[in-house]
XYZ file of C-alpha atoms in Angstrom:
669
model
C 56.559 -80.861 -42.077
C 55.839 -84.053 -40.291
C 56.680 -82.400 -36.966
C 54.071 -79.710 -37.622
C 51.432 -82.347 -38.345
C 52.253 -84.097 -35.109
C 51.975 -80.790 -33.145
C 48.591 -79.998 -34.706
C 47.260 -83.467 -33.887
C 48.423 -83.136 -30.310
C 46.865 -79.667 -29.994
C 43.555 -80.865 -31.408
C 43.646 -83.787 -29.045
C 44.195 -81.444 -26.086
C 41.355 -79.181 -27.173
C 38.986 -82.062 -27.526
C 40.045 -83.309 -24.143
C 39.591 -79.806 -22.703
C 36.129 -79.422 -24.262
C 35.178 -82.842 -23.081
C 36.326 -81.926 -19.590
C 34.360 -78.641 -19.727
C 31.203 -80.474 -20.800
C 31.845 -83.126 -18.193
C 32.009 -80.538 -15.382
C 28.779 -78.928 -16.573
C 27.062 -82.343 -16.825
C 28.269 -83.256 -13.378
C 27.127 -79.914 -12.005
C 23.686 -80.389 -13.544
C 23.513 -83.846 -11.979
C 24.536 -82.467 -8.591
C 21.865 -79.775 -8.864
C 19.228 -82.419 -9.534
C 20.373 -84.215 -6.415
C 20.243 -81.006 -4.376
C 23.995 -80.929 -3.891
C 24.267 -77.207 -4.478
C 27.728 -76.593 -3.085
C 29.296 -79.397 -5.093
C 27.567 -78.177 -8.211
C 28.870 -74.655 -7.604
C 32.449 -75.939 -7.265
C 32.206 -77.753 -10.586
C 30.759 -74.718 -12.312
C 33.455 -72.508 -10.840
C 36.143 -74.870 -12.235
C 34.425 -74.833 -15.605
C 34.291 -71.006 -15.659
C 37.941 -70.853 -14.744
C 38.678 -73.008 -17.754
C 36.425 -70.990 -20.110
C 34.535 -67.929 -18.908
C 32.743 -67.614 -22.259
C 31.255 -71.111 -22.341
C 27.533 -70.678 -23.073
C 26.300 -73.830 -21.339
C 28.398 -73.073 -18.259
C 26.865 -69.568 -17.913
C 23.413 -70.975 -18.571
C 23.816 -73.653 -15.918
C 25.249 -71.108 -13.446
C 22.211 -68.896 -14.038
C 19.960 -71.904 -13.413
C 21.912 -72.618 -10.211
C 21.368 -69.061 -8.919
C 17.733 -69.073 -10.016
C 16.771 -72.414 -8.430
C 14.341 -71.724 -5.598
C 15.533 -74.830 -3.731
C 19.080 -73.509 -3.647
C 19.799 -71.924 -0.221
C 22.227 -69.587 -1.989
C 19.827 -68.591 -4.745
C 20.261 -65.023 -5.918
C 18.094 -63.465 -8.605
C 20.522 -60.692 -9.526
C 23.370 -63.199 -10.010
C 21.050 -65.378 -12.077
C 20.305 -62.342 -14.225
C 23.961 -61.456 -14.709
C 24.787 -65.064 -15.629
C 22.011 -65.408 -18.188
C 22.985 -62.063 -19.726
C 26.564 -63.366 -20.038
C 25.228 -66.575 -21.592
C 23.227 -64.561 -24.125
C 26.259 -62.444 -24.914
C 28.443 -65.534 -25.413
C 25.781 -67.118 -27.600
C 25.598 -64.042 -29.805
C 29.380 -64.285 -30.371
C 29.413 -68.068 -30.995
C 30.260 -69.577 -34.408
C 27.753 -71.580 -36.456
C 29.621 -74.782 -35.550
C 29.402 -73.943 -31.856
C 25.687 -73.258 -32.207
C 25.255 -76.661 -33.936
C 26.900 -78.323 -30.969
C 24.749 -76.293 -28.540
C 21.656 -77.245 -30.492
C 22.412 -80.890 -29.866
C 22.006 -80.069 -26.172
C 18.800 -78.160 -27.029
C 20.430 -74.821 -26.211
C 19.399 -71.948 -28.453
C 18.543 -68.233 -28.187
C 14.895 -68.977 -27.348
C 15.909 -71.089 -24.368
C 18.189 -68.363 -23.082
C 15.504 -65.699 -23.592
C 12.919 -67.822 -21.800
C 15.144 -68.136 -18.743
C 15.982 -64.426 -18.773
C 12.275 -63.620 -19.006
C 11.619 -65.786 -15.959
C 14.426 -64.060 -14.080
C 13.023 -60.650 -15.116
C 9.591 -61.640 -13.829
C 11.000 -62.898 -10.556
C 12.984 -59.689 -10.088
C 9.883 -57.614 -10.822
C 7.808 -59.613 -8.342
C 10.522 -59.076 -5.753
C 10.412 -55.312 -6.392
C 6.635 -55.323 -6.052
C 6.827 -57.289 -2.840
C 9.242 -54.751 -1.345
C 7.156 -51.979 -2.951
C 9.489 -49.048 -2.372
C 10.843 -46.375 -4.650
C 14.311 -47.883 -4.204
C 13.204 -51.415 -5.119
C 11.541 -50.270 -8.324
C 14.446 -48.000 -9.220
C 16.854 -50.912 -8.718
C 14.782 -53.038 -11.082
C 14.588 -50.236 -13.667
C 18.328 -49.614 -13.527
C 19.471 -53.249 -13.473
C 16.784 -54.927 -15.593
C 16.645 -52.290 -18.274
C 15.534 -54.715 -21.021
C 12.774 -56.317 -19.002
C 9.274 -56.138 -20.439
C 8.060 -54.956 -17.018
C 10.232 -51.814 -17.104
C 7.379 -49.393 -17.920
C 5.192 -51.003 -15.265
C 8.046 -50.601 -12.804
C 8.397 -46.925 -13.734
C 4.695 -46.336 -13.121
C 4.823 -48.191 -9.816
C 7.979 -46.328 -8.783
C 6.318 -42.998 -9.566
C 3.196 -43.988 -7.666
C 4.939 -45.276 -4.547
C 7.198 -42.224 -4.576
C 4.116 -40.015 -4.804
C 2.571 -41.859 -1.873
C 5.759 -41.228 0.091
C 5.477 -37.525 -0.738
C 1.848 -37.584 0.384
C 2.875 -39.102 3.702
C 5.475 -36.379 4.243
C 3.038 -33.789 2.884
C 5.609 -31.004 2.639
C 6.280 -28.647 -0.238
C 9.896 -29.882 -0.272
C 8.753 -33.487 -0.802
C 6.525 -32.590 -3.745
C 9.169 -30.282 -5.250
C 11.663 -33.147 -5.080
C 9.108 -35.482 -6.680
C 8.235 -33.485 -9.788
C 11.874 -32.482 -10.287
C 12.975 -36.146 -10.255
C 10.007 -37.510 -12.199
C 8.796 -34.725 -14.504
C 7.193 -37.227 -16.913
C 5.142 -38.928 -14.214
C 1.366 -38.901 -14.516
C 1.406 -37.476 -10.987
C 3.822 -34.623 -11.792
C 1.106 -32.033 -12.424
C -0.749 -33.009 -9.268
C 2.507 -32.912 -7.295
C 3.250 -29.457 -8.665
C -0.165 -28.199 -7.516
C 0.387 -29.631 -4.054
C 3.845 -28.086 -3.975
C 2.448 -24.620 -4.681
C -0.375 -25.069 -2.164
C 1.856 -26.309 0.649
C 4.532 -23.730 -0.132
C 1.973 -20.924 0.144
C 0.538 -22.373 3.345
C 3.981 -22.805 4.897
C 5.293 -19.366 3.970
C 2.121 -17.600 5.148
C 1.213 -19.840 8.076
C 1.129 -16.924 10.531
C -1.309 -15.026 8.240
C 0.632 -11.804 8.731
C 1.076 -8.986 6.241
C 4.869 -9.329 6.189
C 4.621 -13.015 5.244
C 2.312 -12.342 2.299
C 4.543 -9.503 1.107
C 7.614 -11.733 1.364
C 5.852 -14.522 -0.560
C 4.845 -12.138 -3.356
C 8.453 -10.974 -3.702
C 10.043 -14.443 -3.588
C 7.541 -16.361 -5.742
C 6.214 -13.992 -8.433
C 5.308 -16.891 -10.756
C 3.314 -18.816 -8.138
C -0.349 -19.502 -8.924
C -0.995 -18.175 -5.404
C 0.407 -14.725 -6.207
C -3.116 -13.410 -6.790
C -4.215 -14.710 -3.386
C -1.134 -13.207 -1.724
C -1.872 -9.832 -3.335
C -5.489 -10.025 -2.174
C -4.360 -10.713 1.376
C -1.887 -7.810 1.241
C -4.658 -5.483 0.087
C -7.199 -6.621 2.678
C -4.765 -6.546 5.616
C -3.231 -3.204 4.614
C -6.654 -1.549 4.501
C -8.323 -3.433 7.361
C -8.765 -0.350 9.561
C -11.077 1.172 6.942
C -9.391 4.571 6.970
C -8.996 6.702 3.872
C -5.298 6.948 4.704
C -4.813 3.175 4.556
C -6.468 2.943 1.118
C -4.406 5.889 -0.131
C -1.195 4.358 1.247
C -1.916 1.018 -0.398
C -2.684 2.722 -3.683
C 0.481 4.832 -3.664
C 2.786 2.045 -2.492
C 1.870 -0.107 -5.457
C 0.059 -3.381 -5.805
C -1.653 -5.332 -8.529
C -4.036 -3.453 -10.797
C -7.191 -5.283 -9.697
C -6.778 -4.434 -6.014
C -5.558 -0.907 -6.758
C -8.775 -0.338 -8.675
C -10.855 -1.489 -5.715
C -8.773 0.638 -3.323
C -9.408 3.672 -5.501
C -13.152 2.984 -5.704
C -13.609 2.503 -1.955
C -11.451 5.519 -1.064
C -13.296 7.706 -3.591
C -16.685 7.079 -2.016
C -15.276 7.446 1.501
C -13.934 10.860 0.498
C -17.270 11.824 -1.049
C -19.318 10.621 1.938
C -17.037 12.488 4.351
C -17.090 15.590 2.110
C -13.317 15.626 1.802
C -11.484 17.010 -1.251
C -10.312 14.530 -3.877
C -6.475 14.579 -4.144
C -5.214 15.486 -7.619
C -3.000 12.386 -7.845
C -6.095 10.291 -7.152
C -7.848 11.339 -10.330
C -7.933 9.213 -13.458
C -10.392 8.993 -16.351
C -12.881 6.723 -14.558
C -12.826 8.782 -11.333
C -13.177 12.003 -13.299
C -16.116 10.490 -15.167
C -17.876 9.697 -11.887
C -17.209 13.173 -10.477
C -18.351 14.891 -13.674
C -21.497 12.756 -13.828
C -22.413 13.615 -10.233
C -22.242 17.360 -10.852
C -25.528 19.084 -11.561
C -28.669 16.983 -11.535
C -30.881 14.714 -13.614
C -34.543 15.142 -14.415
C -36.765 12.087 -14.948
C -39.270 12.095 -17.803
C -41.990 9.689 -18.873
C -42.551 8.656 -22.477
C -44.704 5.760 -23.636
C -44.983 4.608 -20.031
C -41.213 4.353 -19.764
C -38.923 6.500 -17.636
C -35.778 8.124 -18.977
C -33.506 10.915 -17.767
C -32.374 14.348 -18.893
C -29.379 16.265 -17.597
C -29.620 19.764 -16.132
C -29.339 21.235 -19.656
C -32.288 19.205 -20.924
C -30.172 16.736 -22.898
C -31.351 13.135 -22.896
C -28.852 11.065 -20.903
C -30.729 7.775 -20.576
C -33.388 6.782 -23.081
C -36.836 5.878 -21.699
C -36.655 2.193 -20.764
C -37.647 1.768 -17.110
C -41.167 0.769 -16.097
C -40.699 2.457 -12.730
C -38.166 4.438 -10.727
C -37.864 5.167 -7.022
C -40.735 7.356 -5.789
C -38.251 9.643 -4.032
C -36.804 10.766 -7.383
C -39.909 10.498 -9.546
C -41.108 14.098 -9.405
C -37.987 16.040 -8.536
C -34.466 16.747 -9.700
C -32.095 13.874 -8.962
C -28.894 14.688 -7.097
C -28.237 11.162 -5.773
C -25.357 9.307 -7.415
C -27.210 5.956 -7.295
C -30.954 5.285 -7.295
C -33.466 2.484 -7.874
C -35.016 1.652 -11.249
C -37.009 -1.289 -12.561
C -33.780 -2.686 -14.040
C -31.773 -2.307 -10.835
C -29.471 0.256 -9.245
C -28.468 2.929 -11.759
C -25.590 5.346 -11.237
C -25.204 8.789 -12.769
C -22.819 7.539 -15.443
C -25.809 5.606 -16.806
C -24.446 2.234 -15.692
C -26.423 -0.419 -13.853
C -24.348 -1.520 -10.863
C -26.796 -4.221 -9.792
C -29.766 -6.071 -11.203
C -33.198 -5.475 -9.722
C -33.851 -6.584 -6.149
C -37.094 -6.087 -4.204
C -35.086 -4.820 -1.237
C -32.486 -2.047 -1.580
C -30.931 0.113 1.108
C -28.146 2.686 0.996
C -26.077 1.886 4.108
C -23.580 4.702 3.567
C -19.943 5.254 2.565
C -20.579 3.856 -0.917
C -22.260 0.579 0.123
C -25.733 -0.814 -0.569
C -27.615 -3.752 0.901
C -29.671 -5.530 -1.776
C -31.759 -8.683 -1.897
C -35.175 -9.782 -0.697
C -36.871 -10.384 2.638
C -34.902 -13.588 3.245
C -31.465 -13.149 1.735
C -29.375 -10.045 1.082
C -25.841 -9.124 0.036
C -23.603 -6.062 0.265
C -22.463 -4.361 -2.933
C -20.367 -1.279 -3.579
C -21.365 1.651 -5.765
C -18.583 0.648 -8.131
C -20.561 -2.538 -8.844
C -18.331 -4.860 -6.810
C -20.067 -7.493 -4.683
C -18.402 -7.131 -1.282
C -20.215 -9.783 0.777
C -22.180 -12.390 -1.147
C -23.349 -14.392 1.880
C -27.036 -14.629 2.718
C -27.437 -11.695 5.128
C -30.321 -10.325 7.160
C -28.978 -6.836 7.834
C -25.865 -4.751 7.243
C -24.633 -1.288 8.098
C -21.475 0.777 8.006
C -20.438 1.185 11.634
C -17.456 3.449 12.061
C -14.611 1.912 10.071
C -16.214 -1.485 9.445
C -19.221 -3.278 8.029
C -21.367 -4.887 10.712
C -23.372 -7.797 9.386
C -26.285 -9.750 10.785
C -26.550 -13.342 9.578
C -28.320 -16.325 11.127
C -29.559 -14.088 13.918
C -26.120 -12.926 15.081
C -23.883 -9.959 14.316
C -20.456 -10.143 12.687
C -17.799 -7.600 11.721
C -16.223 -7.302 8.270
C -13.696 -4.914 6.779
C -14.805 -2.505 4.065
C -13.152 -4.859 1.555
C -15.433 -7.716 2.634
C -12.998 -9.661 4.835
C -14.547 -11.285 7.891
C -12.913 -10.251 11.158
C -15.441 -11.514 13.693
C -17.871 -14.316 12.734
C -21.619 -14.032 13.462
C -21.553 -14.580 17.224
C -22.752 -11.404 18.974
C -26.214 -10.162 19.921
C -25.315 -6.584 18.971
C -22.409 -4.415 17.826
C -22.315 -0.730 18.770
C -19.786 1.979 17.951
C -18.760 4.724 20.371
C -16.071 7.138 19.141
C -13.359 4.682 18.138
C -14.517 1.905 20.483
C -16.695 -1.086 19.568
C -19.042 -2.698 22.059
C -19.711 -6.377 21.273
C -22.595 -7.795 23.306
C -23.198 -11.494 23.871
C -25.421 -12.912 26.613
C -25.645 -9.415 28.147
C -21.859 -9.252 28.532
C -20.148 -6.390 26.709
C -16.673 -6.742 25.199
C -14.844 -3.524 24.300
C -12.273 -3.377 21.486
C -10.605 -0.554 19.568
C -10.474 -0.031 15.802
C -6.791 -0.971 15.837
C -7.463 -4.219 17.700
C -10.212 -5.221 15.283
C -8.047 -4.381 12.272
C -5.185 -6.475 13.700
C -7.374 -9.592 13.435
C -6.823 -9.381 9.676
C -3.091 -9.560 10.404
C -3.336 -12.854 12.249
C -4.085 -11.576 15.746
C -6.925 -13.088 17.831
C -9.931 -11.050 18.933
C -9.130 -9.465 22.280
C -11.791 -10.398 24.818
C -10.089 -9.121 27.950
C -12.327 -6.122 28.647
C -15.715 -7.627 29.430
C -18.262 -5.630 31.432
C -21.876 -5.791 32.538
C -22.658 -2.222 31.533
C -21.044 0.471 29.387
C -22.122 4.104 29.130
C -20.601 6.876 27.079
C -19.801 9.805 29.361
C -18.133 12.064 26.817
C -16.278 11.864 23.526
C -13.341 10.014 25.078
C -14.732 8.671 28.352
C -16.637 5.451 28.991
C -18.224 4.476 32.293
C -17.986 0.712 32.794
C -19.477 -1.537 35.444
C -18.558 -5.107 36.335
C -20.639 -6.444 39.172
C -20.300 -3.982 42.051
C -17.203 -2.402 40.513
C -17.216 0.743 38.398
C -14.495 2.574 36.486
C -13.804 4.919 33.597
C -11.948 4.144 30.357
C -10.591 6.528 27.738
C -10.912 6.038 23.969
C -7.779 3.849 23.998
C -9.506 1.647 26.603
C -7.032 2.602 29.295
C -8.423 3.106 32.783
C -8.696 6.749 33.764
C -10.464 5.682 36.945
C -9.662 2.071 37.935
C -12.401 -0.397 38.751
C -13.433 -0.174 42.387
C -16.463 -0.252 44.646
C -17.653 3.245 43.893
C -20.570 5.201 42.505
C -19.982 7.167 39.299
C -22.319 9.892 38.018
C -21.980 12.181 35.053
C -22.281 15.907 35.691
C -22.160 18.587 33.007
C -18.599 19.410 34.054
C -17.209 15.879 34.423
C -17.573 12.608 36.280
C -18.236 12.596 40.012
C -16.913 9.579 41.856
C -18.184 8.604 45.313
C -16.224 6.205 47.513
C -16.934 5.778 51.232
C -18.852 9.068 51.384
C -15.945 10.917 49.780
C -16.131 12.570 46.368
C -13.660 13.120 43.548
C -14.031 14.456 40.034
C -12.369 13.632 36.711
C -12.513 15.269 33.338
C -12.329 18.792 34.801
C -8.660 19.490 35.451
C -5.676 17.213 35.943
C -4.784 18.929 39.217
C -8.210 17.998 40.596
C -8.169 14.332 39.566
C -8.125 11.835 42.438
C -8.428 14.514 45.145
C -11.061 13.647 47.756
C -13.721 16.085 48.961
C -16.484 15.988 51.528
C -18.776 17.997 49.302
C -18.880 19.232 45.710
C -21.370 21.953 44.800
C -21.986 23.535 41.405
C -23.518 26.923 40.733
C -23.507 27.882 37.069
C -19.811 28.143 36.143
C -18.577 27.628 39.707
C -17.525 24.475 41.528
C -17.124 24.653 45.285
C -14.890 21.891 46.641
C -14.948 21.362 50.388
C -12.783 19.157 52.579
C -11.626 19.384 56.211
C -9.467 22.479 56.511
C -9.750 23.534 52.883
C -12.187 25.249 50.578
C -11.518 25.658 46.861
C -13.453 27.392 44.142
C -13.045 26.336 40.500
C -14.124 28.454 37.532
C -15.283 26.097 34.790
C -15.035 28.785 32.110
C -11.508 29.996 32.791
C -10.400 26.633 34.227
C -8.761 28.387 37.161
C -8.916 27.458 40.835
C -8.709 29.488 44.017
C -8.186 28.414 47.600
C -9.935 30.395 50.310
C -10.476 30.495 54.052
C -13.774 32.410 53.859
C -16.222 32.366 56.752
C -19.100 31.798 54.356
C -19.743 31.464 50.633
C -22.755 32.135 48.409
C -23.661 32.832 44.794
C -25.859 35.364 43.119
C -26.282 36.418 39.512
C -23.338 34.297 38.390
C -21.059 35.929 40.965
C -19.247 34.203 43.781
C -19.351 35.886 47.184
C -16.849 35.080 49.909
C -17.154 36.619 53.355
C -13.738 37.143 54.854
C -13.764 38.886 58.281
C -14.981 42.469 57.777
C -15.380 42.397 54.004
C -17.043 40.558 51.169
C -15.012 39.548 48.128
C -16.964 39.313 44.896
C -15.591 37.051 42.140
C -16.572 37.272 38.493
C -13.951 34.558 37.845
C -11.462 32.721 40.012
C -8.788 35.231 39.062
C -10.875 38.456 39.027
C -12.445 39.844 42.179
C -13.130 42.984 44.159
C -13.425 43.566 47.887
C -16.432 45.349 49.391
C -17.178 46.406 52.953
C -19.738 44.269 54.743
C -22.243 47.139 54.860
C -22.273 47.550 51.061
C -25.293 46.159 49.340
C -25.149 44.654 45.848
C -27.871 45.150 43.266
C -28.056 43.573 39.807
C -29.022 46.005 37.078
C -32.076 44.726 35.196
C -31.989 44.264 31.432
C -34.391 43.126 28.718
C -31.894 40.387 27.846
C -29.365 38.854 30.224
C -28.026 40.685 33.275
C -24.570 42.118 32.490
C -24.017 44.721 35.215
C -24.418 45.263 38.944
C -23.906 48.188 41.338
C -22.939 48.493 44.962
C -24.489 50.881 47.425
C -22.776 52.144 50.531
C -21.840 55.340 52.310
C -24.061 57.328 49.948
C -22.283 56.042 46.809
C -23.544 53.893 43.962
C -20.799 52.217 41.900
C -21.529 50.312 38.658
C -19.508 47.211 37.685
C -19.206 44.947 34.647
C -20.616 41.552 35.700
C -18.419 39.471 33.346
C -15.084 40.852 34.560
C -15.908 42.645 37.831
C -14.521 45.815 36.308
C -15.517 49.119 37.909
C -17.268 51.316 35.319
C -18.412 54.499 37.054
C -19.862 56.145 40.185
C -23.138 57.985 39.704
C -26.067 59.249 41.695
C -29.398 57.663 40.756
C -32.465 56.268 42.399
C -33.025 53.593 39.737
C -30.966 52.215 36.833
C -31.646 49.843 33.923
C -29.448 48.519 31.098
C -30.903 49.418 27.686
C -29.594 49.087 24.176
C -25.875 48.752 23.611
C -23.653 50.237 26.315
C -26.426 52.533 27.598
C -28.163 52.901 30.946
C -31.558 54.374 31.704
C -31.219 56.318 34.982
C -33.884 57.804 37.218
C -33.701 60.556 39.807
C -36.975 60.845 41.612
C -39.545 61.238 38.799
C -37.228 62.230 35.952
C -35.361 60.015 33.491
C -32.206 60.303 31.378
C -29.411 58.240 29.707
C -25.795 57.535 30.643
C -23.057 55.643 28.786
C -20.475 53.068 29.964
C -18.212 55.788 31.307
C -21.057 57.175 33.457
C -21.348 60.274 31.328
C -24.904 61.593 31.171
C -25.686 61.869 27.469
C -29.362 62.670 27.934
C -30.142 64.978 30.856
C -32.239 63.531 33.646
C -35.168 65.832 33.044
C -37.605 63.785 30.971
C -40.757 62.125 32.176
C -39.923 59.040 30.087
C -37.474 57.787 27.476
C -38.885 55.376 24.898
């Protein structure tokens, strides 16, 4: 028993000595710190921790050592870890240990005060660095700091600023996915959608918009993508393009507009309405436009009856267009005091002092200063302040601010107001600016909607339409001919071009060529080109050719001389004369035969030859021999009949030369 008491006393003595040593090291370390001996203080604290890693005062002093600004080895994060360990040790201490700590003025409030200072210093450090990483480090490692929510807000803000600097849809997508609760998340999501749409459709091509619509069906820009698909797909303004868009699908809003525009194009071009195209609204329009309306006046108000006398629109208008006031109304849209009224009884536009039907289902409405284009369906197509508008070929040509622009039929601008005039010539548009004329095709204009630039390669001083598919162009002293695809049929050169009724005559260095007549004549050079009715005589050294414009046949000849009479071609060849009714039909006559054209009350259709006592009658159109007959005078009368005279008597003969009325009358009337 006594031995146990001795052991306990010795153990207690050792513990007291050990505690005294621990406190001594801490006191010495604190003294060293006050003297600025930081390394020595750290060694003492390290020895103390090795003795007891849970000693509250040791951890507190170590935290103070790391937190001291004068310490070259100061480290906020280590100060934080040490004070957290001190707090943890304090929370596990016994009441007796806390009494002892209280004697040294160490309590929970002191520990909390130091930790709060460390938290503040760490937060200030994060703010000074001011990066997403610095704030995230603070949030993760100082999770109990009072500045945590401020750090979260600052982290979200600096991260958003980083995304703004990158300004890519990927950056904003990453932002709102990582910080969905941020006050900037909604704004980041909007920017993500905007930049994504811009990136995916940067080339402004149809394929890109179609791809976007397929890949991002929930995007807020889906409606815009669908609008672009509709406008680009139908940019050429053809009925076929609207029909194709409608049948290939699309959103309901644009399909409705496609149907409305195509319907009025079909009506204006008097084309049949396809059965698949019909629905209730289209059928209603077609039914309403059948028959006619009759205006009536009651109590100084105009109303309308249908063709059966049934009241369709009650009297309510103070005036109607003078053109329909006293007649039956067949127009599908007309002017009233309330605005433009269609035959379904619906107002498609409010009243405007200026109204003009510009064709193909479009109206220009407004006043003397500002006008807009609307469609008969009621859709406003171009709301800008316009001066003038018209349907030109496949497009709307618009005058605004004194210059002309080109829009699609769906209201999409292709060419801004920049030209003095816009003219249409069979599939080709002539854009004039400063007296220079740029030529573009329908396809080239439509391709602008698909991201292509306006082609301005074909610029000329003068353009004239020669025929349906031929344009004469001049650039300085150079002239040439283009077809409707704007390909050169006759290249630009120093030449003179004139339009004849059979084609274009080109003169270069006193030589002539023709185009637009026959491919085998193009680019051949002639000294002289002469026309007589249906005949072209082409002369060059050593060759003479005759071309029949009606039969489009050509004949080479070596005649001594050539002349025309009564639509016939005469070639003198040695001892005979060859008479041509066409290049492929002729007859040979002796030189001493004389030719006489048989008179007629209408056009001359026959001739006869006289020689060696014979008179032979021929058909002028084909040179066909009809008959040989003796007469002193002959005249074509009626149908297939000839009035013949012998001396003083008269009779009738038919096409076969058979006398059907004897030549024994004084006159035949």
